[in-house]
Tab-separated table of C-alpha atoms in Angstrom:
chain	number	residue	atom	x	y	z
H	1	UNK	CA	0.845	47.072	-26.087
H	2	UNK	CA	-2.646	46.387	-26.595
H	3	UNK	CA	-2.038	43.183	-29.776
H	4	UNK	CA	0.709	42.178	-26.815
H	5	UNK	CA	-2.198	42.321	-24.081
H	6	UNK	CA	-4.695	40.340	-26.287
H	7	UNK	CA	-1.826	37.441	-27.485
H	8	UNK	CA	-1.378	37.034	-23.381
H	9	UNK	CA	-5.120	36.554	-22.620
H	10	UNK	CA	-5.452	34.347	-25.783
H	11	UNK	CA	-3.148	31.981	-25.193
H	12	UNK	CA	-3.793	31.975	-21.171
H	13	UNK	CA	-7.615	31.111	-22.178
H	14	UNK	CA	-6.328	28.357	-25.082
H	15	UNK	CA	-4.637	26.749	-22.499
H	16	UNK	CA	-7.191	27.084	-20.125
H	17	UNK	CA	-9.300	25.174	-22.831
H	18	UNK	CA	-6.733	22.164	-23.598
H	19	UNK	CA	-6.258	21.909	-19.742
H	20	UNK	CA	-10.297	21.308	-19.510
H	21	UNK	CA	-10.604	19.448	-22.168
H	22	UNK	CA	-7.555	17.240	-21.128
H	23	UNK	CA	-8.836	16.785	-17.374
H	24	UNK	CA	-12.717	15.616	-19.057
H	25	UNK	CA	-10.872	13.722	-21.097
H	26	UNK	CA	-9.348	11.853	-18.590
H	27	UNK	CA	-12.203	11.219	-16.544
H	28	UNK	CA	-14.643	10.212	-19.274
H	29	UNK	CA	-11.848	7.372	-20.352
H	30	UNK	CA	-12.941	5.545	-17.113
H	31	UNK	CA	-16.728	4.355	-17.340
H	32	UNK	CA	-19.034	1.522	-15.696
H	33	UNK	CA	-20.973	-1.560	-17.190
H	34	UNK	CA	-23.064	-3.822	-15.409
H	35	UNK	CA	-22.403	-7.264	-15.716
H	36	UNK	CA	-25.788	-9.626	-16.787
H	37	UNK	CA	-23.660	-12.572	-16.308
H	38	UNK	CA	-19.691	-13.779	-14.059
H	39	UNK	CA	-16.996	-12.399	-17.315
H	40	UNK	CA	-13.541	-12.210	-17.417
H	41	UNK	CA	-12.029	-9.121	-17.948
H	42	UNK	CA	-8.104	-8.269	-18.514
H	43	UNK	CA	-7.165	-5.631	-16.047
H	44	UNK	CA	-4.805	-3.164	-17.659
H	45	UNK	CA	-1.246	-3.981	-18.625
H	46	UNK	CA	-1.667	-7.113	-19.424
H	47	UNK	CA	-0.175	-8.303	-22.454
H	48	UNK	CA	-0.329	-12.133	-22.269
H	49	UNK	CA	-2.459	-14.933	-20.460
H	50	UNK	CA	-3.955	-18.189	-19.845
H	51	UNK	CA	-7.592	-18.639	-19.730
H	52	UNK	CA	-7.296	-19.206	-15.946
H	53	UNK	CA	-5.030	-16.083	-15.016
H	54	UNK	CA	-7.628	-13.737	-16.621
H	55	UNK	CA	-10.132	-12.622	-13.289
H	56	UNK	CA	-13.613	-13.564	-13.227
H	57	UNK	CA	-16.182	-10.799	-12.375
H	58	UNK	CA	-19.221	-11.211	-10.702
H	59	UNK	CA	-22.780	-11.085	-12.457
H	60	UNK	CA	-24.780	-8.359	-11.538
H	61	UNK	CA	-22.123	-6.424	-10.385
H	62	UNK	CA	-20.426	-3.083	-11.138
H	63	UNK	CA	-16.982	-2.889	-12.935
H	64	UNK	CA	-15.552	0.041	-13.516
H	65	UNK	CA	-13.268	0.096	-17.049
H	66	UNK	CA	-10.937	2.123	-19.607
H	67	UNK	CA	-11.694	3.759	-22.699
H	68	UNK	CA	-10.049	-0.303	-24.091
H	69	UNK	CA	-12.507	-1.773	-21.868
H	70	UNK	CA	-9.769	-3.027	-19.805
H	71	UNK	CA	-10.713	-3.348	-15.992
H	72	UNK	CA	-9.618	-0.914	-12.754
H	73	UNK	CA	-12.153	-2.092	-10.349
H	74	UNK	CA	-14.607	-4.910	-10.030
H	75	UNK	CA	-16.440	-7.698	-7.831
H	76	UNK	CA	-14.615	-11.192	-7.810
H	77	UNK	CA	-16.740	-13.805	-8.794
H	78	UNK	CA	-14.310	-16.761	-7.541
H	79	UNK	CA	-11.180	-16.997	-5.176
H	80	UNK	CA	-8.324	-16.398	-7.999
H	81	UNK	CA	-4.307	-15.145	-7.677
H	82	UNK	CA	-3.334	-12.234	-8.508
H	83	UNK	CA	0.005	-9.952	-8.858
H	84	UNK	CA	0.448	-7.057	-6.561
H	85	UNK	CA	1.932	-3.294	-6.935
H	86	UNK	CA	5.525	-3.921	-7.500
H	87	UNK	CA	6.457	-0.524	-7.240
H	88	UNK	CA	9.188	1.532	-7.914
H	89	UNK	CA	12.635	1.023	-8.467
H	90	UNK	CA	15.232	0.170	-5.311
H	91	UNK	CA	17.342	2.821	-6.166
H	92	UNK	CA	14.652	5.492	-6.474
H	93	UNK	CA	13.364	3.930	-2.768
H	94	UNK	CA	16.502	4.359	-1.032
H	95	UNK	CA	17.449	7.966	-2.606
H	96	UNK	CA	13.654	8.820	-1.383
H	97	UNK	CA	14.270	7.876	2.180
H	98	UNK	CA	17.292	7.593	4.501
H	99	UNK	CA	17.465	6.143	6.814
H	100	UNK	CA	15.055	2.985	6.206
H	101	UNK	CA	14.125	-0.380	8.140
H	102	UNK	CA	14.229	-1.624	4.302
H	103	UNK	CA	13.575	-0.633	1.173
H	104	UNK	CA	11.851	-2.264	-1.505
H	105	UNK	CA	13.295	-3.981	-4.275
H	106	UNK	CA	12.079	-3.810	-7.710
H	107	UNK	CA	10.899	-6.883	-9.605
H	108	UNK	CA	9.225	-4.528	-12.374
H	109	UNK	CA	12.848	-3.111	-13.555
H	110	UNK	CA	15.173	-5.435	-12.339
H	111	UNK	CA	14.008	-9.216	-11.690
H	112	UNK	CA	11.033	-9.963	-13.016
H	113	UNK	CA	8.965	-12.785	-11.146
H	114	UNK	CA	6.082	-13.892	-10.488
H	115	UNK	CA	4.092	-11.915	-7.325
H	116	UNK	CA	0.779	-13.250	-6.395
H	117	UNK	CA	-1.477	-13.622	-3.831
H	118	UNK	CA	-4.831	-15.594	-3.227
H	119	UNK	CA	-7.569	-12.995	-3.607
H	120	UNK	CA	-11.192	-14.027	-2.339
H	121	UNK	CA	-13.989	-14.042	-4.238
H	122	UNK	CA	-16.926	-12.143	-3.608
H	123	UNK	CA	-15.022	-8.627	-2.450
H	124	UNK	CA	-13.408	-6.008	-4.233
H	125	UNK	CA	-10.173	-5.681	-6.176
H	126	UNK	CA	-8.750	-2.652	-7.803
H	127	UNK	CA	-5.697	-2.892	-10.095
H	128	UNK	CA	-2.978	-0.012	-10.728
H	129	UNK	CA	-2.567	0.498	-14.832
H	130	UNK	CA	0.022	-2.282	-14.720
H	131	UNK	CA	-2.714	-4.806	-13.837
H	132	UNK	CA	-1.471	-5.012	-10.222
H	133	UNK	CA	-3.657	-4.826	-7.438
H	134	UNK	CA	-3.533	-2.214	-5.233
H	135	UNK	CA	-6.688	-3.046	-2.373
H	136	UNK	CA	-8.338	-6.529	-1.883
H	137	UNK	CA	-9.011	-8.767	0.373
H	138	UNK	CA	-6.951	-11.872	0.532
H	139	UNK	CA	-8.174	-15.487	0.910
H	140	UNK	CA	-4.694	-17.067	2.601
H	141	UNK	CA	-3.875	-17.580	5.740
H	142	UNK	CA	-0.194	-17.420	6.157
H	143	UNK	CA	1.141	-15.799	2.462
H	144	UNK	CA	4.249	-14.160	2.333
H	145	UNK	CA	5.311	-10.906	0.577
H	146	UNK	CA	8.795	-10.349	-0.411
H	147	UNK	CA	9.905	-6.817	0.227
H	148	UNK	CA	13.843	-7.156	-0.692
H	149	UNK	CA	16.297	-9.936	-1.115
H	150	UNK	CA	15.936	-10.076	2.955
H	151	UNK	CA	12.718	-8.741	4.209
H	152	UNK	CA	9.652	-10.699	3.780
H	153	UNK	CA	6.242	-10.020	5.692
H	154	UNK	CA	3.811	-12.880	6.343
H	155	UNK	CA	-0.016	-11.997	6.042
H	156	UNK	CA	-3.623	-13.587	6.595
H	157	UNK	CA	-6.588	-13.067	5.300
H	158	UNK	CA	-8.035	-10.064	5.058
H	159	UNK	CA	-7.954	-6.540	3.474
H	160	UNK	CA	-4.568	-5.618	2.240
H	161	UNK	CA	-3.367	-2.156	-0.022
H	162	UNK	CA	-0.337	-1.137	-1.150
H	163	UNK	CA	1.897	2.023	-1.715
H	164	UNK	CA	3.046	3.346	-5.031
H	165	UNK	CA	6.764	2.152	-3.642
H	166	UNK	CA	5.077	-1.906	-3.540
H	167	UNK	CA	5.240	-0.898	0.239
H	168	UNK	CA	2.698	-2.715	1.989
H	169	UNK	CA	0.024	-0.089	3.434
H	170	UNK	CA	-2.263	-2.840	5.556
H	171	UNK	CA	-2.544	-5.746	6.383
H	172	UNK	CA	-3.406	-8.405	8.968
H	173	UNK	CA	0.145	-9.924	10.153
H	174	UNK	CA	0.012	-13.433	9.948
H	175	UNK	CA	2.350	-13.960	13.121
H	176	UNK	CA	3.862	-12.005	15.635
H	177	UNK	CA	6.189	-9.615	13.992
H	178	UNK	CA	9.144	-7.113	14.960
H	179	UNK	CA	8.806	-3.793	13.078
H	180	UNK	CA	10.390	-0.468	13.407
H	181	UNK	CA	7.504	2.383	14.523
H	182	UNK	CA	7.475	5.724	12.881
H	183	UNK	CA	10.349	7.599	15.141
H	184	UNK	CA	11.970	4.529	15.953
H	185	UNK	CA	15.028	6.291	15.751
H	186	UNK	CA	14.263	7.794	19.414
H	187	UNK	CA	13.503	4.692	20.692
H	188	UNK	CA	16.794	2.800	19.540
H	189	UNK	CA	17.733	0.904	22.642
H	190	UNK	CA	14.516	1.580	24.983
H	191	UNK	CA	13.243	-2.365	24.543
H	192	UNK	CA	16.435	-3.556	25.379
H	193	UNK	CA	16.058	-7.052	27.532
H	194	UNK	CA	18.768	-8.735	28.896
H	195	UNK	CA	18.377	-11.588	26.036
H	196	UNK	CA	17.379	-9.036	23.330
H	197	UNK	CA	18.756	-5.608	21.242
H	198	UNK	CA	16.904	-5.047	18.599
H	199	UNK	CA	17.817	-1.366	17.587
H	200	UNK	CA	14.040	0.397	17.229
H	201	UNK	CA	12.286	-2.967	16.577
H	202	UNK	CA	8.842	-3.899	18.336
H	203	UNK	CA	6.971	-6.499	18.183
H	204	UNK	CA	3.862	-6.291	17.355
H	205	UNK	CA	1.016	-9.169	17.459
H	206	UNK	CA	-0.060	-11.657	15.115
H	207	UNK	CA	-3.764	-11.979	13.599
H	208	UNK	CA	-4.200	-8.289	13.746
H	209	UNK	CA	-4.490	-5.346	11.669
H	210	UNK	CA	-1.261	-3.631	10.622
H	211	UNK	CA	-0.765	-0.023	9.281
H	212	UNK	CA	2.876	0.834	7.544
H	213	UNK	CA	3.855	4.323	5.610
H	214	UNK	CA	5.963	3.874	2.418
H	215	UNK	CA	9.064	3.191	4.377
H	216	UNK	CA	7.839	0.162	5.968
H	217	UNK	CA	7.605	2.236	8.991
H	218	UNK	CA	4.234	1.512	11.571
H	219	UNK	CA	1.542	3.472	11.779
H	220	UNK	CA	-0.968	2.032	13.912
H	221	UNK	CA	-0.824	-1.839	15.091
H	222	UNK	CA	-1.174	-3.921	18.581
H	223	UNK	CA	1.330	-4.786	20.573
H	224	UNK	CA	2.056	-8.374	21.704
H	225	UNK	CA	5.027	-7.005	24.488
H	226	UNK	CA	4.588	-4.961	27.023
H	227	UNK	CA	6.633	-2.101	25.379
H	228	UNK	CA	8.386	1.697	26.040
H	229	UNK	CA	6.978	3.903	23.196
H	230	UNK	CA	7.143	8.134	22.825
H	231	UNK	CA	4.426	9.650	24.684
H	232	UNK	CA	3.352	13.552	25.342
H	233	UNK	CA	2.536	13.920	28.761
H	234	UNK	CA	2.021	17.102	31.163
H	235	UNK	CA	0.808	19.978	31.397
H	236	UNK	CA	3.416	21.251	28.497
H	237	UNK	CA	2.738	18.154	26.555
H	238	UNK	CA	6.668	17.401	26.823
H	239	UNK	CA	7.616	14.334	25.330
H	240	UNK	CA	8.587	10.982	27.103
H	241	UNK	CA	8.746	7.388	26.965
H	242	UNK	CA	5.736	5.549	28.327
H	243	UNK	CA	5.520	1.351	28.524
H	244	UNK	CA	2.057	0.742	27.351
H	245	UNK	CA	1.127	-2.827	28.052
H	246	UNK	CA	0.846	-5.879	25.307
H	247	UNK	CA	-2.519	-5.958	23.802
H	248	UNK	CA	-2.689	-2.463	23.259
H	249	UNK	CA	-3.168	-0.719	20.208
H	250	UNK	CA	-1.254	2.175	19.119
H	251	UNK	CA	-1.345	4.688	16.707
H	252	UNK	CA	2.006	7.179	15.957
H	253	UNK	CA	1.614	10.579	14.456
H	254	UNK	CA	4.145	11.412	11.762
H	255	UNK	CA	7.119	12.024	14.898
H	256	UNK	CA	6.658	8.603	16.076
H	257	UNK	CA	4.506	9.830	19.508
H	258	UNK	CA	1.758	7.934	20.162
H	259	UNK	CA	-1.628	9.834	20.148
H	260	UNK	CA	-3.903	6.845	20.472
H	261	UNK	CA	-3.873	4.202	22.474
H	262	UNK	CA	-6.596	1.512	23.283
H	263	UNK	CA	-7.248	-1.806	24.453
């Protein structure tokens, strides 16, 4: 009982060890240099080139790199395109989540292509360990990401992230855009005009911040219509629909009510 006893604690405190050592591991692959002069660095994942392609960091900087010396996260030192989380695959997306607005379709596994967009120099990037940025602020004014064969999204300039999924997470819409809110289900024919039904779509305003879970669902953005959205109001906190006027800007919780609202 006792040699049983003392194999158990052994092997619970050897694994205990290789966990440790595993986790420091991990975390010491990932270090910072100081740059005494603009370099470019290959983010990881990249396997091929040209001289131009390869991002230009900025001197006296911080970049933070892999045990290959491969870069995650660094200062642009110049305006410079650059591919963007492609995410997983379609089918994994559309298992994940039903039902969606759209899903998003997977250039990584099943069309390769070329996904860029004009990052600014002089800000921060940092790059997933396919090379792909993940945060960043973008130089363009009016770019366009593709998020299936039929859903595109124009942005401007400004911050932008992404989800795991290649889901945009922010951005600044580049025009006024319709886009289903978190709960839009409960909303399906509430913005019904009598020249418009567009089942849970909103529209929300151009040149403005944008916040969107993995779905493609909204999280927080202004409205450019005067618009009918789920509201708690009362005593009881029941929950209604409330028209909150264009300009405003709303936040959902994960139900699709709104719990913020400003203008």
């Amino acid at each position: 009982m006792q040699r049983n006893l003392l194999k158990v604690l052994t092997g619970v405190m050897l694994s205990g060890f290789l966990l440790f050592g595993y986790i420091a591991n991990a975390e010491a692959a990932l270090y910072t240099r100081t740059l005494t002069e603009n370099t470019r660095i290959t983010p990881a994942g990249v396997i091929v080139a040209t001289w131009s392609n390869i991002p230009k960091f900025k001197q006296g900087t911080v970049v933070t790199l892999n045990e290959y010396g491969e870069v995650f996260e660094g200062i642009l030192a110049e305006d410079i395109s650059l591919p963007y989380e492609s995410g997983t695959s379609q089918d994994t997306v559309r298992t994940a989540y039903t039902p969606v607005p759209f899903y998003v379709y997977s250039y990584t596994t099943k069309e390769p292509t070329n996904r860029v967009l004009p990052f600014k120099g002089g800000t921060k990037v940092t790059f997933n360990d396919k090379g792909e940025v993940i945060n960043g602020t973008i130089s363009g004014s009016n770019e366009s990401i593709t998020l299936n064969q039929t859903n595109h999204i124009l942005v401007s300039n400004g911050e932008i992230s992404f989800h795991k999924n290649g889901m945009v997470a922010m951005c600044n819409l580049s025009s006024d855009s319709y886009l289903r809110p978190v709960g839009w289900l409960q909303i399906l024919t509430e913005n019904y005009s009598d020249n418009s039904a567009c089942s849970g779509l909103v529209e929300f305003k151009g040149g403005k911040p944008i916040m969107l879970n993995e779905k493609g669902e909204v999280l927080k953005g202004t409205l450019n219509k005067n618009t009918k959205l789920l509201s708690l109001s009362g005593i009881l906190s029941a929950v209604s629909i409330k028209a909150y006027e264009a300009g405003t800007t709303i936040e959902f919780d994960d139900k699709g009510i709104v719990v913020k609202a400003s203008k």
